[in-house]
Amino acid sequence: MAEQQLNAERRFGGLNRLYGEGSVDILGHAHIMIAGIGGVGSWCVEALARSGIGMLTIVDMDHISESNINRQLPALGSTVGQAKVEAMQERILDINPFCRVQLIDDFVSADNMEQLVHLAPDVLIDCTDQAEAKITMILAAKRHNIRLLVCGAAGGKQNPLALKRGDLSLSTHDAMLAKLRGRLRKEYGFAKPKVDKVKPSTRIPKMGVEVFWVEESAIMPSAWQQGNTGPQGLSCAGYGSSVTVTAPMGFAAAQAAIDYVLKKSKVV
């Protein structure tokens, strides 16, 4: 036990010097769930593992393919065909052998969401690229009062410095988040701007959903621009994509989760 404590201090002691004494212990008792281990989610998991998070639950049913290599952390020639969650588990334990890693080899859906929230994560990070999965997580997090961070679309974006964080009501330049916003307001009664013809107001009520987005117009592939084909959904698989945008979004979500865990324990 003493040797384990010494090794943990050697590996993660820099966090105490950054966030304050006791931070490593607090992060070591935190449980964070990440749904979607792709271009954004894999880098988010990496950052959390290197921050000494004590328990990571990773949710994805996909397998690594060659097309993932340009942006996804575990994607290598040697790992093609391997389950993403298994590849990430190996990496997490190599970084932090003290971490408890829980694998959910499945996609998020209405059928399994209640089981996932009963695992009681301190923070749930949504790195999926499917609107239905995002809505499912938003509604479940609201019902169970779970801290949720939602990542928007990184496909078709080039500028990592255009990354923004805020309430869903404020996001722009993101078709996926716009779709979520519309459906949550129309179908689930989330706050929407009031129309007052007598006294117009520019104030947009918050929806209580924290999101990350890249405030930059998506770049259409040349084939789409020429009319040969059209968008194949909102994921990186349809648009072009780059690790220089997907990774920063994952890192930003990880930092937000770390901040929340530490502030909850009144360290920062």
PDB file of C-alpha atoms in Angstrom:
ATOM      1  CA  MET A   1       0.000   0.000   0.000  1.00  0.00           C
ATOM      2  CA  ALA A   2       2.804   2.442   0.858  1.00  0.00           C
ATOM      3  CA  GLU A   3       4.469   1.709  -2.488  1.00  0.00           C
ATOM      4  CA  GLN A   4       1.176   2.326  -4.312  1.00  0.00           C
ATOM      5  CA  GLN A   5       0.742   5.668  -2.554  1.00  0.00           C
ATOM      6  CA  LEU A   6       4.294   6.635  -3.454  1.00  0.00           C
ATOM      7  CA  ASN A   7       3.769   5.713  -7.097  1.00  0.00           C
ATOM      8  CA  ALA A   8       0.504   7.652  -7.224  1.00  0.00           C
ATOM      9  CA  GLU A   9       2.274  10.694  -5.813  1.00  0.00           C
ATOM     10  CA  ARG A  10       5.065  10.396  -8.362  1.00  0.00           C
ATOM     11  CA  ARG A  11       2.602  10.055 -11.236  1.00  0.00           C
ATOM     12  CA  PHE A  12       0.037  12.650 -10.225  1.00  0.00           C
ATOM     13  CA  GLY A  13       1.750  14.916  -7.698  1.00  0.00           C
ATOM     14  CA  GLY A  14       1.810  17.749 -10.222  1.00  0.00           C
ATOM     15  CA  LEU A  15      -1.961  17.991  -9.834  1.00  0.00           C
ATOM     16  CA  ASN A  16      -1.619  18.845  -6.148  1.00  0.00           C
ATOM     17  CA  ARG A  17       0.824  21.595  -7.043  1.00  0.00           C
ATOM     18  CA  LEU A  18      -1.623  22.921  -9.630  1.00  0.00           C
ATOM     19  CA  TYR A  19      -4.994  22.536  -7.923  1.00  0.00           C
ATOM     20  CA  GLY A  20      -3.940  22.448  -4.267  1.00  0.00           C
ATOM     21  CA  GLU A  21      -3.069  19.825  -1.668  1.00  0.00           C
ATOM     22  CA  GLY A  22      -5.612  17.047  -1.464  1.00  0.00           C
ATOM     23  CA  SER A  23      -6.626  17.303  -5.112  1.00  0.00           C
ATOM     24  CA  VAL A  24      -5.091  13.963  -6.096  1.00  0.00           C
ATOM     25  CA  ASP A  25      -7.034  12.218  -3.347  1.00  0.00           C
ATOM     26  CA  ILE A  26     -10.302  13.868  -4.374  1.00  0.00           C
ATOM     27  CA  LEU A  27      -9.821  13.046  -8.061  1.00  0.00           C
ATOM     28  CA  GLY A  28      -8.860   9.516  -7.060  1.00  0.00           C
ATOM     29  CA  HIS A  29     -12.300   9.066  -5.502  1.00  0.00           C
ATOM     30  CA  ALA A  30     -14.200  10.551  -8.460  1.00  0.00           C
ATOM     31  CA  HIS A  31     -16.269   8.560 -10.944  1.00  0.00           C
ATOM     32  CA  ILE A  32     -16.695   9.958 -14.448  1.00  0.00           C
ATOM     33  CA  MET A  33     -18.641   8.321 -17.268  1.00  0.00           C
ATOM     34  CA  ILE A  34     -17.806   9.072 -20.908  1.00  0.00           C
ATOM     35  CA  ALA A  35     -20.248   8.072 -23.628  1.00  0.00           C
ATOM     36  CA  GLY A  36     -18.737   7.842 -27.108  1.00  0.00           C
ATOM     37  CA  ILE A  37     -15.047   6.939 -27.416  1.00  0.00           C
ATOM     38  CA  GLY A  38     -14.276   8.549 -30.762  1.00  0.00           C
ATOM     39  CA  GLY A  39     -12.432  11.622 -31.964  1.00  0.00           C
ATOM     40  CA  VAL A  40     -13.586  13.686 -28.968  1.00  0.00           C
ATOM     41  CA  GLY A  41     -14.278  11.031 -26.352  1.00  0.00           C
ATOM     42  CA  SER A  42     -10.992   9.134 -26.613  1.00  0.00           C
ATOM     43  CA  TRP A  43      -8.983  12.292 -25.885  1.00  0.00           C
ATOM     44  CA  CYS A  44     -11.351  13.168 -23.060  1.00  0.00           C
ATOM     45  CA  VAL A  45     -10.711   9.760 -21.493  1.00  0.00           C
ATOM     46  CA  GLU A  46      -6.957  10.208 -21.945  1.00  0.00           C
ATOM     47  CA  ALA A  47      -7.002  13.534 -20.092  1.00  0.00           C
ATOM     48  CA  LEU A  48      -9.079  12.100 -17.243  1.00  0.00           C
ATOM     49  CA  ALA A  49      -6.808   9.069 -16.898  1.00  0.00           C
ATOM     50  CA  ARG A  50      -3.746  11.326 -16.739  1.00  0.00           C
ATOM     51  CA  SER A  51      -5.548  13.405 -14.106  1.00  0.00           C
ATOM     52  CA  GLY A  52      -5.797  10.463 -11.735  1.00  0.00           C
ATOM     53  CA  ILE A  53      -9.566   9.979 -11.886  1.00  0.00           C
ATOM     54  CA  GLY A  54     -10.253   6.938  -9.711  1.00  0.00           C
ATOM     55  CA  MET A  55     -13.063   5.383 -11.734  1.00  0.00           C
ATOM     56  CA  LEU A  56     -13.812   5.733 -15.433  1.00  0.00           C
ATOM     57  CA  THR A  57     -16.856   4.192 -17.071  1.00  0.00           C
ATOM     58  CA  ILE A  58     -16.524   4.224 -20.857  1.00  0.00           C
ATOM     59  CA  VAL A  59     -19.489   3.532 -23.109  1.00  0.00           C
ATOM     60  CA  ASP A  60     -19.210   2.586 -26.787  1.00  0.00           C
ATOM     61  CA  MET A  61     -19.986  -0.435 -28.955  1.00  0.00           C
ATOM     62  CA  ASP A  62     -17.851   0.556 -31.939  1.00  0.00           C
ATOM     63  CA  HIS A  63     -14.632  -1.040 -33.169  1.00  0.00           C
ATOM     64  CA  ILE A  64     -11.512   0.713 -34.428  1.00  0.00           C
ATOM     65  CA  SER A  65     -11.255   1.160 -38.189  1.00  0.00           C
ATOM     66  CA  GLU A  66      -8.598   2.661 -40.446  1.00  0.00           C
ATOM     67  CA  SER A  67     -10.786   5.716 -41.011  1.00  0.00           C
ATOM     68  CA  ASN A  68     -10.424   6.546 -37.290  1.00  0.00           C
ATOM     69  CA  ILE A  69      -6.638   6.901 -37.429  1.00  0.00           C
ATOM     70  CA  ASN A  70      -6.589  10.612 -38.299  1.00  0.00           C
ATOM     71  CA  ARG A  71      -8.351  11.689 -35.097  1.00  0.00           C
ATOM     72  CA  GLN A  72      -8.993   8.935 -32.520  1.00  0.00           C
ATOM     73  CA  LEU A  73      -6.453   8.208 -29.809  1.00  0.00           C
ATOM     74  CA  PRO A  74      -6.483   4.382 -29.731  1.00  0.00           C
ATOM     75  CA  ALA A  75      -6.616   4.042 -33.526  1.00  0.00           C
ATOM     76  CA  LEU A  76      -3.364   2.510 -34.805  1.00  0.00           C
ATOM     77  CA  GLY A  77      -2.500   0.044 -37.501  1.00  0.00           C
ATOM     78  CA  SER A  78      -2.021  -2.522 -34.769  1.00  0.00           C
ATOM     79  CA  THR A  79      -5.427  -1.906 -33.140  1.00  0.00           C
ATOM     80  CA  VAL A  80      -7.723  -1.919 -36.189  1.00  0.00           C
ATOM     81  CA  GLY A  81     -10.659  -4.231 -35.463  1.00  0.00           C
ATOM     82  CA  GLN A  82     -10.303  -4.013 -31.687  1.00  0.00           C
ATOM     83  CA  ALA A  83     -13.213  -2.783 -29.550  1.00  0.00           C
ATOM     84  CA  LYS A  84     -12.640   0.880 -28.694  1.00  0.00           C
ATOM     85  CA  VAL A  85     -13.492   0.419 -25.036  1.00  0.00           C
ATOM     86  CA  GLU A  86     -11.018  -2.440 -24.693  1.00  0.00           C
ATOM     87  CA  ALA A  87      -8.227  -0.500 -26.407  1.00  0.00           C
ATOM     88  CA  MET A  88      -8.854   2.464 -24.118  1.00  0.00           C
ATOM     89  CA  GLN A  89      -8.940   0.253 -21.032  1.00  0.00           C
ATOM     90  CA  GLU A  90      -5.442  -1.034 -21.798  1.00  0.00           C
ATOM     91  CA  ARG A  91      -4.189   2.504 -22.204  1.00  0.00           C
ATOM     92  CA  ILE A  92      -5.897   3.823 -19.065  1.00  0.00           C
ATOM     93  CA  LEU A  93      -4.401   1.095 -16.886  1.00  0.00           C
ATOM     94  CA  ASP A  94      -0.957   1.699 -18.376  1.00  0.00           C
ATOM     95  CA  ILE A  95      -1.296   5.357 -17.393  1.00  0.00           C
ATOM     96  CA  ASN A  96      -2.921   4.749 -14.016  1.00  0.00           C
ATOM     97  CA  PRO A  97      -2.986   1.148 -12.729  1.00  0.00           C
ATOM     98  CA  PHE A  98      -4.966   2.369  -9.701  1.00  0.00           C
ATOM     99  CA  CYS A  99      -7.928   3.392 -11.874  1.00  0.00           C
ATOM    100  CA  ARG A 100     -11.051   1.254 -11.824  1.00  0.00           C
ATOM    101  CA  VAL A 101     -12.228   0.972 -15.426  1.00  0.00           C
ATOM    102  CA  GLN A 102     -15.767  -0.101 -16.190  1.00  0.00           C
ATOM    103  CA  LEU A 103     -16.540  -1.047 -19.794  1.00  0.00           C
ATOM    104  CA  ILE A 104     -20.026  -0.737 -21.290  1.00  0.00           C
ATOM    105  CA  ASP A 105     -19.849  -2.393 -24.715  1.00  0.00           C
ATOM    106  CA  ASP A 106     -23.030  -0.745 -25.966  1.00  0.00           C
ATOM    107  CA  PHE A 107     -24.395   2.466 -27.427  1.00  0.00           C
ATOM    108  CA  VAL A 108     -26.423   4.851 -25.266  1.00  0.00           C
ATOM    109  CA  SER A 109     -30.160   4.446 -25.807  1.00  0.00           C
ATOM    110  CA  ALA A 110     -33.446   4.880 -23.988  1.00  0.00           C
ATOM    111  CA  ASP A 111     -33.312   1.146 -23.249  1.00  0.00           C
ATOM    112  CA  ASN A 112     -30.111   1.246 -21.195  1.00  0.00           C
ATOM    113  CA  MET A 113     -29.964   4.833 -19.920  1.00  0.00           C
ATOM    114  CA  GLU A 114     -31.544   4.086 -16.552  1.00  0.00           C
ATOM    115  CA  GLN A 115     -29.004   1.317 -15.946  1.00  0.00           C
ATOM    116  CA  LEU A 116     -26.194   3.734 -16.799  1.00  0.00           C
ATOM    117  CA  VAL A 117     -27.329   6.494 -14.454  1.00  0.00           C
ATOM    118  CA  HIS A 118     -27.703   3.983 -11.618  1.00  0.00           C
ATOM    119  CA  LEU A 119     -23.931   3.508 -11.823  1.00  0.00           C
ATOM    120  CA  ALA A 120     -23.913   6.949 -10.136  1.00  0.00           C
ATOM    121  CA  PRO A 121     -21.176   8.893 -11.935  1.00  0.00           C
ATOM    122  CA  ASP A 122     -20.187  12.257 -10.499  1.00  0.00           C
ATOM    123  CA  VAL A 123     -20.106  13.602 -14.053  1.00  0.00           C
ATOM    124  CA  LEU A 124     -21.482  12.250 -17.338  1.00  0.00           C
ATOM    125  CA  ILE A 125     -19.712  13.473 -20.481  1.00  0.00           C
ATOM    126  CA  ASP A 126     -21.543  13.072 -23.763  1.00  0.00           C
ATOM    127  CA  CYS A 127     -19.130  12.658 -26.674  1.00  0.00           C
ATOM    128  CA  THR A 128     -21.573  10.859 -28.960  1.00  0.00           C
ATOM    129  CA  ASP A 129     -22.564  12.069 -32.418  1.00  0.00           C
ATOM    130  CA  GLN A 130     -26.203  10.936 -32.417  1.00  0.00           C
ATOM    131  CA  ALA A 131     -28.972  13.394 -31.537  1.00  0.00           C
ATOM    132  CA  GLU A 132     -31.199  10.700 -30.041  1.00  0.00           C
ATOM    133  CA  ALA A 133     -28.473   9.544 -27.643  1.00  0.00           C
ATOM    134  CA  LYS A 134     -27.803  13.135 -26.598  1.00  0.00           C
ATOM    135  CA  ILE A 135     -31.469  13.819 -25.866  1.00  0.00           C
ATOM    136  CA  THR A 136     -31.677  10.583 -23.869  1.00  0.00           C
ATOM    137  CA  MET A 137     -28.714  11.655 -21.718  1.00  0.00           C
ATOM    138  CA  ILE A 138     -29.995  15.204 -21.255  1.00  0.00           C
ATOM    139  CA  LEU A 139     -33.382  13.994 -20.028  1.00  0.00           C
ATOM    140  CA  ALA A 140     -31.886  11.331 -17.742  1.00  0.00           C
ATOM    141  CA  ALA A 141     -29.362  13.745 -16.256  1.00  0.00           C
ATOM    142  CA  LYS A 142     -32.150  16.191 -15.503  1.00  0.00           C
ATOM    143  CA  ARG A 143     -34.297  13.498 -13.857  1.00  0.00           C
ATOM    144  CA  HIS A 144     -31.468  12.198 -11.698  1.00  0.00           C
ATOM    145  CA  ASN A 145     -29.674  15.509 -11.075  1.00  0.00           C
ATOM    146  CA  ILE A 146     -26.420  14.320 -12.646  1.00  0.00           C
ATOM    147  CA  ARG A 147     -23.838  16.788 -13.887  1.00  0.00           C
ATOM    148  CA  LEU A 148     -23.832  16.493 -17.694  1.00  0.00           C
ATOM    149  CA  LEU A 149     -21.427  17.977 -20.230  1.00  0.00           C
ATOM    150  CA  VAL A 150     -22.462  17.752 -23.888  1.00  0.00           C
ATOM    151  CA  CYS A 151     -19.994  17.955 -26.766  1.00  0.00           C
ATOM    152  CA  GLY A 152     -21.245  19.308 -30.070  1.00  0.00           C
ATOM    153  CA  ALA A 153     -19.997  18.474 -33.545  1.00  0.00           C
ATOM    154  CA  ALA A 154     -16.286  18.698 -34.376  1.00  0.00           C
ATOM    155  CA  GLY A 155     -16.586  17.453 -37.953  1.00  0.00           C
ATOM    156  CA  GLY A 156     -16.060  20.040 -40.671  1.00  0.00           C
ATOM    157  CA  LYS A 157     -14.201  22.402 -38.329  1.00  0.00           C
ATOM    158  CA  GLN A 158     -10.586  23.624 -38.587  1.00  0.00           C
ATOM    159  CA  ASN A 159     -10.025  26.223 -35.879  1.00  0.00           C
ATOM    160  CA  PRO A 160      -9.457  24.875 -32.336  1.00  0.00           C
ATOM    161  CA  LEU A 161      -9.361  28.458 -31.018  1.00  0.00           C
ATOM    162  CA  ALA A 162     -13.029  28.833 -31.980  1.00  0.00           C
ATOM    163  CA  LEU A 163     -14.026  26.372 -29.245  1.00  0.00           C
ATOM    164  CA  LYS A 164     -16.759  27.713 -26.949  1.00  0.00           C
ATOM    165  CA  ARG A 165     -18.500  26.561 -23.792  1.00  0.00           C
ATOM    166  CA  GLY A 166     -21.866  27.666 -22.481  1.00  0.00           C
ATOM    167  CA  ASP A 167     -25.587  26.996 -22.243  1.00  0.00           C
ATOM    168  CA  LEU A 168     -27.245  25.220 -25.169  1.00  0.00           C
ATOM    169  CA  SER A 169     -29.386  28.306 -25.764  1.00  0.00           C
ATOM    170  CA  LEU A 170     -26.247  30.253 -26.733  1.00  0.00           C
ATOM    171  CA  SER A 171     -24.555  27.811 -29.122  1.00  0.00           C
ATOM    172  CA  THR A 172     -24.115  28.740 -32.780  1.00  0.00           C
ATOM    173  CA  HIS A 173     -22.603  27.226 -35.948  1.00  0.00           C
ATOM    174  CA  ASP A 174     -23.560  23.705 -34.880  1.00  0.00           C
ATOM    175  CA  ALA A 175     -26.359  21.868 -36.698  1.00  0.00           C
ATOM    176  CA  MET A 176     -26.458  19.061 -34.159  1.00  0.00           C
ATOM    177  CA  LEU A 177     -26.866  21.370 -31.180  1.00  0.00           C
ATOM    178  CA  ALA A 178     -29.445  23.424 -33.081  1.00  0.00           C
ATOM    179  CA  LYS A 179     -31.408  20.234 -33.675  1.00  0.00           C
ATOM    180  CA  LEU A 180     -31.201  19.360 -29.966  1.00  0.00           C
ATOM    181  CA  ARG A 181     -32.282  22.840 -28.957  1.00  0.00           C
ATOM    182  CA  GLY A 182     -35.329  22.725 -31.222  1.00  0.00           C
ATOM    183  CA  ARG A 183     -36.458  19.285 -30.119  1.00  0.00           C
ATOM    184  CA  LEU A 184     -35.945  19.950 -26.400  1.00  0.00           C
ATOM    185  CA  ARG A 185     -38.033  23.099 -26.641  1.00  0.00           C
ATOM    186  CA  LYS A 186     -40.762  21.628 -28.830  1.00  0.00           C
ATOM    187  CA  GLU A 187     -41.081  18.126 -27.394  1.00  0.00           C
ATOM    188  CA  TYR A 188     -39.872  18.393 -23.799  1.00  0.00           C
ATOM    189  CA  GLY A 189     -40.831  21.862 -22.630  1.00  0.00           C
ATOM    190  CA  PHE A 190     -37.345  23.353 -22.247  1.00  0.00           C
ATOM    191  CA  ALA A 191     -37.167  27.151 -21.940  1.00  0.00           C
ATOM    192  CA  LYS A 192     -37.499  29.109 -25.160  1.00  0.00           C
ATOM    193  CA  PRO A 193     -37.477  32.816 -26.033  1.00  0.00           C
ATOM    194  CA  LYS A 194     -40.729  34.600 -25.279  1.00  0.00           C
ATOM    195  CA  VAL A 195     -42.407  36.515 -28.069  1.00  0.00           C
ATOM    196  CA  ASP A 196     -43.672  39.871 -26.809  1.00  0.00           C
ATOM    197  CA  LYS A 197     -44.778  42.204 -29.585  1.00  0.00           C
ATOM    198  CA  VAL A 198     -45.360  45.062 -27.148  1.00  0.00           C
ATOM    199  CA  LYS A 199     -42.010  44.855 -25.360  1.00  0.00           C
ATOM    200  CA  PRO A 200     -39.476  42.919 -27.440  1.00  0.00           C
ATOM    201  CA  SER A 201     -36.609  41.365 -25.481  1.00  0.00           C
ATOM    202  CA  THR A 202     -33.243  40.108 -26.653  1.00  0.00           C
ATOM    203  CA  ARG A 203     -32.802  37.965 -23.537  1.00  0.00           C
ATOM    204  CA  ILE A 204     -32.704  34.232 -24.279  1.00  0.00           C
ATOM    205  CA  PRO A 205     -33.587  32.057 -21.279  1.00  0.00           C
ATOM    206  CA  LYS A 206     -31.067  29.374 -20.378  1.00  0.00           C
ATOM    207  CA  MET A 207     -31.982  25.747 -20.960  1.00  0.00           C
ATOM    208  CA  GLY A 208     -29.749  24.280 -18.258  1.00  0.00           C
ATOM    209  CA  VAL A 209     -27.701  22.135 -20.641  1.00  0.00           C
ATOM    210  CA  GLU A 210     -23.942  22.824 -20.697  1.00  0.00           C
ATOM    211  CA  VAL A 211     -22.409  22.322 -24.127  1.00  0.00           C
ATOM    212  CA  PHE A 212     -19.181  22.728 -26.097  1.00  0.00           C
ATOM    213  CA  TRP A 213     -19.170  23.887 -29.688  1.00  0.00           C
ATOM    214  CA  VAL A 214     -16.835  25.272 -32.347  1.00  0.00           C
ATOM    215  CA  GLU A 215     -18.020  28.708 -33.417  1.00  0.00           C
ATOM    216  CA  GLU A 216     -17.056  28.257 -37.049  1.00  0.00           C
ATOM    217  CA  SER A 217     -19.090  27.349 -40.119  1.00  0.00           C
ATOM    218  CA  ALA A 218     -18.691  23.704 -41.076  1.00  0.00           C
ATOM    219  CA  ILE A 219     -16.601  23.165 -44.187  1.00  0.00           C
ATOM    220  CA  MET A 220     -18.460  21.095 -46.758  1.00  0.00           C
ATOM    221  CA  PRO A 221     -16.532  18.357 -48.572  1.00  0.00           C
ATOM    222  CA  SER A 222     -15.960  19.244 -52.221  1.00  0.00           C
ATOM    223  CA  ALA A 223     -18.183  16.373 -53.401  1.00  0.00           C
ATOM    224  CA  TRP A 224     -21.107  17.864 -51.480  1.00  0.00           C
ATOM    225  CA  GLN A 225     -20.397  21.328 -52.857  1.00  0.00           C
ATOM    226  CA  GLN A 226     -20.504  19.944 -56.396  1.00  0.00           C
ATOM    227  CA  GLY A 227     -23.840  18.272 -55.712  1.00  0.00           C
ATOM    228  CA  ASN A 228     -22.556  14.725 -56.223  1.00  0.00           C
ATOM    229  CA  THR A 229     -23.787  13.653 -52.808  1.00  0.00           C
ATOM    230  CA  GLY A 230     -25.046  15.188 -49.565  1.00  0.00           C
ATOM    231  CA  PRO A 231     -24.441  15.169 -45.838  1.00  0.00           C
ATOM    232  CA  GLN A 232     -24.427  11.709 -44.282  1.00  0.00           C
ATOM    233  CA  GLY A 233     -25.489  12.878 -40.859  1.00  0.00           C
ATOM    234  CA  LEU A 234     -23.801  15.162 -38.355  1.00  0.00           C
ATOM    235  CA  SER A 235     -20.842  13.034 -37.348  1.00  0.00           C
ATOM    236  CA  CYS A 236     -17.177  13.280 -38.301  1.00  0.00           C
ATOM    237  CA  ALA A 237     -17.704  10.314 -40.611  1.00  0.00           C
ATOM    238  CA  GLY A 238     -19.588  12.531 -43.059  1.00  0.00           C
ATOM    239  CA  TYR A 239     -17.650  15.761 -42.774  1.00  0.00           C
ATOM    240  CA  GLY A 240     -13.886  16.008 -42.881  1.00  0.00           C
ATOM    241  CA  SER A 241     -12.240  15.965 -39.476  1.00  0.00           C
ATOM    242  CA  SER A 242      -8.981  16.693 -37.703  1.00  0.00           C
ATOM    243  CA  VAL A 243      -7.449  15.735 -34.381  1.00  0.00           C
ATOM    244  CA  THR A 244      -6.479  19.393 -33.890  1.00  0.00           C
ATOM    245  CA  VAL A 245     -10.177  20.144 -33.268  1.00  0.00           C
ATOM    246  CA  THR A 246     -11.548  16.903 -31.831  1.00  0.00           C
ATOM    247  CA  ALA A 247      -8.834  16.579 -29.165  1.00  0.00           C
ATOM    248  CA  PRO A 248      -9.192  20.150 -27.792  1.00  0.00           C
ATOM    249  CA  MET A 249     -12.939  19.631 -27.395  1.00  0.00           C
ATOM    250  CA  GLY A 250     -12.294  16.405 -25.480  1.00  0.00           C
ATOM    251  CA  PHE A 251      -9.675  18.104 -23.311  1.00  0.00           C
ATOM    252  CA  ALA A 252     -12.021  21.025 -22.573  1.00  0.00           C
ATOM    253  CA  ALA A 253     -14.789  18.661 -21.465  1.00  0.00           C
ATOM    254  CA  ALA A 254     -12.338  16.759 -19.259  1.00  0.00           C
ATOM    255  CA  GLN A 255     -11.175  19.996 -17.624  1.00  0.00           C
ATOM    256  CA  ALA A 256     -14.753  21.042 -16.960  1.00  0.00           C
ATOM    257  CA  ALA A 257     -15.375  17.701 -15.241  1.00  0.00           C
ATOM    258  CA  ILE A 258     -12.197  18.056 -13.154  1.00  0.00           C
ATOM    259  CA  ASP A 259     -13.184  21.593 -12.145  1.00  0.00           C
ATOM    260  CA  TYR A 260     -16.623  20.393 -11.089  1.00  0.00           C
ATOM    261  CA  VAL A 261     -15.267  17.523  -8.973  1.00  0.00           C
ATOM    262  CA  LEU A 262     -12.756  19.766  -7.204  1.00  0.00           C
ATOM    263  CA  LYS A 263     -15.155  22.657  -6.633  1.00  0.00           C
ATOM    264  CA  LYS A 264     -17.737  20.252  -5.259  1.00  0.00           C
ATOM    265  CA  SER A 265     -15.123  19.314  -2.677  1.00  0.00           C
ATOM    266  CA  LYS A 266     -14.129  23.002  -2.254  1.00  0.00           C
ATOM    267  CA  VAL A 267     -10.502  22.571  -3.324  1.00  0.00           C
ATOM    268  CA  VAL A 268     -10.580  25.180  -6.111  1.00  0.00           C
TER     269      VAL A 268
END
